[in-house]
Coordinates of C-alpha atoms and ligand atoms in Angstrom, one line a residue:
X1 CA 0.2 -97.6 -225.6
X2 CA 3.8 -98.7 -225.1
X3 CA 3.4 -101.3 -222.7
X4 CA 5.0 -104.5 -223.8
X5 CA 3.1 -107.3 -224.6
X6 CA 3.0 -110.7 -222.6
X7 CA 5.2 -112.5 -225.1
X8 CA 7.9 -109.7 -224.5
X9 CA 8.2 -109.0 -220.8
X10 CA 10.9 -107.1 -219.0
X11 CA 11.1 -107.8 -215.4
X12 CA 12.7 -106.0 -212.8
X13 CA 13.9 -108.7 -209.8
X14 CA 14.1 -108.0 -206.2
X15 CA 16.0 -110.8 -204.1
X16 CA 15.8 -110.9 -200.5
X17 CA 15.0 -107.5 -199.3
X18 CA 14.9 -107.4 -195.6
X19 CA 12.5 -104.8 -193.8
X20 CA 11.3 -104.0 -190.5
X21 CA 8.0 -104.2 -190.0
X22 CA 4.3 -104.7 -187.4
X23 CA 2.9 -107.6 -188.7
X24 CA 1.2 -110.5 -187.7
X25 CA -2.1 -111.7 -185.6
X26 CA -1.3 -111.8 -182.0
X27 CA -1.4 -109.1 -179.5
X28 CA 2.7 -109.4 -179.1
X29 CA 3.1 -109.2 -182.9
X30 CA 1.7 -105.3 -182.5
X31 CA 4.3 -103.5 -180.5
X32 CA 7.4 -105.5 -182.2
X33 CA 8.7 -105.0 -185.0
X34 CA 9.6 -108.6 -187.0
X35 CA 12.2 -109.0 -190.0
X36 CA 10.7 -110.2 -193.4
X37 CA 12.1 -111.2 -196.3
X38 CA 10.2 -109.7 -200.0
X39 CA 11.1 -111.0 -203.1
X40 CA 9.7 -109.4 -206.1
X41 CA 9.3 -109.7 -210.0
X42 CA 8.3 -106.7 -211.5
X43 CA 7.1 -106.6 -215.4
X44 CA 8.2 -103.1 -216.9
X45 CA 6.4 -100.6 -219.0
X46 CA 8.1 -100.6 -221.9
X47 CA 11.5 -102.3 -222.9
X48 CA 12.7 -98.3 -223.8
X49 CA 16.0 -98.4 -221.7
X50 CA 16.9 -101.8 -223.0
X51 CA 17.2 -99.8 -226.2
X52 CA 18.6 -96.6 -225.8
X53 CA 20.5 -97.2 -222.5
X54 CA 19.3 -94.0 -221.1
X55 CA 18.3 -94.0 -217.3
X56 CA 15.6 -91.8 -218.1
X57 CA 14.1 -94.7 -219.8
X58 CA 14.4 -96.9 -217.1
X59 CA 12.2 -97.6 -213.9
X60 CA 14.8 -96.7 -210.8
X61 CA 14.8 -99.7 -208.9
X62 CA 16.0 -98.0 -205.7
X63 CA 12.5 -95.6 -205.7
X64 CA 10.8 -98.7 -205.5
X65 CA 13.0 -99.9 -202.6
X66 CA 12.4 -96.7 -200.8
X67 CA 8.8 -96.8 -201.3
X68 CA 8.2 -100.2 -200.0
X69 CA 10.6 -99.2 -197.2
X70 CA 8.2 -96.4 -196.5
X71 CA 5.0 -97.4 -196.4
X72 CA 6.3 -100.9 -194.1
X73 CA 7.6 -98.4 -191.8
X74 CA 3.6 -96.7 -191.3
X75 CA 1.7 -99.7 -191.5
X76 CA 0.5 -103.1 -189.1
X77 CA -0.7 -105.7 -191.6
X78 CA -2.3 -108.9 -189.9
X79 CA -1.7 -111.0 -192.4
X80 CA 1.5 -111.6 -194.4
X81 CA -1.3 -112.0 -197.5
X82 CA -2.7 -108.4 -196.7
X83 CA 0.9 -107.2 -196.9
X84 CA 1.6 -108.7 -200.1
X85 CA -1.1 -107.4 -202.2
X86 CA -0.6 -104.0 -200.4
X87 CA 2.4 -104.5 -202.0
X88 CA 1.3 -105.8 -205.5
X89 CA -1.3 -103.2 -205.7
X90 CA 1.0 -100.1 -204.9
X91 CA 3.7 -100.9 -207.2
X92 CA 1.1 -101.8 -210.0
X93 CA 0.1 -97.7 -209.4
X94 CA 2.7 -95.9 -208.7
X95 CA 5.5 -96.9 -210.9
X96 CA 3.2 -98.5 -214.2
X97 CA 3.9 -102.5 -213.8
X98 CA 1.8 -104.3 -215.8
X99 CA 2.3 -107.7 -213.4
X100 CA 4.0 -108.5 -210.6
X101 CA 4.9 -111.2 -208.2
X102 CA 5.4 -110.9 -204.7
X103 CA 6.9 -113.6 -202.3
X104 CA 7.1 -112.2 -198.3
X105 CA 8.1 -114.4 -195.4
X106 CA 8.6 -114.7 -191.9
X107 CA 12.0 -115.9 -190.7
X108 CA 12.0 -118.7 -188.3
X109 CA 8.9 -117.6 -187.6
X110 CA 7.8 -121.4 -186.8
X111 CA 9.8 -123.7 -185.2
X112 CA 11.5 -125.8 -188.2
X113 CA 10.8 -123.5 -190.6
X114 CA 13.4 -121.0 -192.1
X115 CA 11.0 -119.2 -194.0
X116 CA 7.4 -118.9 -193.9
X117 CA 5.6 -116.7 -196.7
X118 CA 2.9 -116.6 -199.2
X119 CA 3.8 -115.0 -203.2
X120 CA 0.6 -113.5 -205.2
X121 CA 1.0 -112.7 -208.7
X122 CA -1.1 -109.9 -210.0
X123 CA -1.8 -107.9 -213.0
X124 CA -3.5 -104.7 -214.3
X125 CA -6.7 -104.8 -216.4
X126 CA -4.9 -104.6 -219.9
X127 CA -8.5 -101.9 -220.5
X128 CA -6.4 -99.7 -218.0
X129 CA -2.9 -99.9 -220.0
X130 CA -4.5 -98.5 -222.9
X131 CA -6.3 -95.9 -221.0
X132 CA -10.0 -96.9 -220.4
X133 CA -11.4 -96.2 -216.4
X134 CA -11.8 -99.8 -215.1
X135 CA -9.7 -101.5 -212.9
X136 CA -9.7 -105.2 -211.7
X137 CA -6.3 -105.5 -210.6
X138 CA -6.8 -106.6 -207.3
X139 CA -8.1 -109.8 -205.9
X140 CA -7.7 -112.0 -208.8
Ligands
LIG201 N1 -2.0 -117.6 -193.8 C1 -1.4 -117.0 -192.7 N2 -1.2 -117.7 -191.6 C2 -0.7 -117.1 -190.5 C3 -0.2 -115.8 -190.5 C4 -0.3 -115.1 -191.8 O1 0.1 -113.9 -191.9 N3 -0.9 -115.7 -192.8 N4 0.4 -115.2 -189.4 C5 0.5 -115.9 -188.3 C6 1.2 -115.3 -187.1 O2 1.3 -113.9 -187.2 C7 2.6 -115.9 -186.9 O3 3.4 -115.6 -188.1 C8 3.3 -115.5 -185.7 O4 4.5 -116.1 -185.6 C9 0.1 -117.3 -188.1 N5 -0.5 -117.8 -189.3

């Protein structure tokens, strides 16, 4: 139903997006604000704009910037995992991804360590693509 198959993916590419956000397990971790770093891989719908070069076509990467920007700026994760699939799972629903792969990490969060992070990789139920009810996307 004009989602492209997995020999022919299209993937849009976040690098290094820096956002403001609660996160993290101790009590100091709720009340201030920490920088991470997402990097994302986002499989498109169709390959349509590839084709006809029409922004219509295409899925407008800055909407899915402002989206993630929005919901980080509501939410306290705990965990940099919860975050991620938070993540994974919203922009599987709202903007029709087939797969995705998000990377989020801490910045000098431990001594040593530039970055700290964990990447998931999901993907929807292919039953859900071609329009049945079910949906397994999350947790695999
Ligand atoms: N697997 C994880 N381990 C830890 C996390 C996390 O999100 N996932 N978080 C912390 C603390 O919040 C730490 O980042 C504070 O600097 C520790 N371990």
């Amino acid at each position: 139903m004009g989602f492209n198959s997995l020999l022919h993916m299209d993937i849009i590419f976040l690098q290094e997006l820096k956002i403001k956000t609660l996160v993290g397990i101790y009590p100091w971790e709720l009340n201030a604000p920490q920088t991470i770093q997402l990097d994302l891989e986002i499989a498109l719908p169709t390959s349509l704009a590839c084709r006809t070069d029409n922004f219509e076509d295409a899925l407008d990467y800055s909407l899915i910037v402002q989206r993630i920007n929005d919901t980080l700026s509501r939410k306290h994760f705990s965990l940099l995992e919860a975050l991620a699939e938070h993540i994974a799972q919203l922009v599987l629903t709202e903007f029709r991804s087939p797969w995705i792969k998000v990377s989020v990490a801490k910045l000098n969060a431990i001594r040593g360590v530039r970055k700290v992070g964990v990447c998931i990789e999901r993907k929807i139920d292919i039953g859900v693509a071609c329009g049945s009810s079910t949906n397994t996307s999350s947790g695999t």
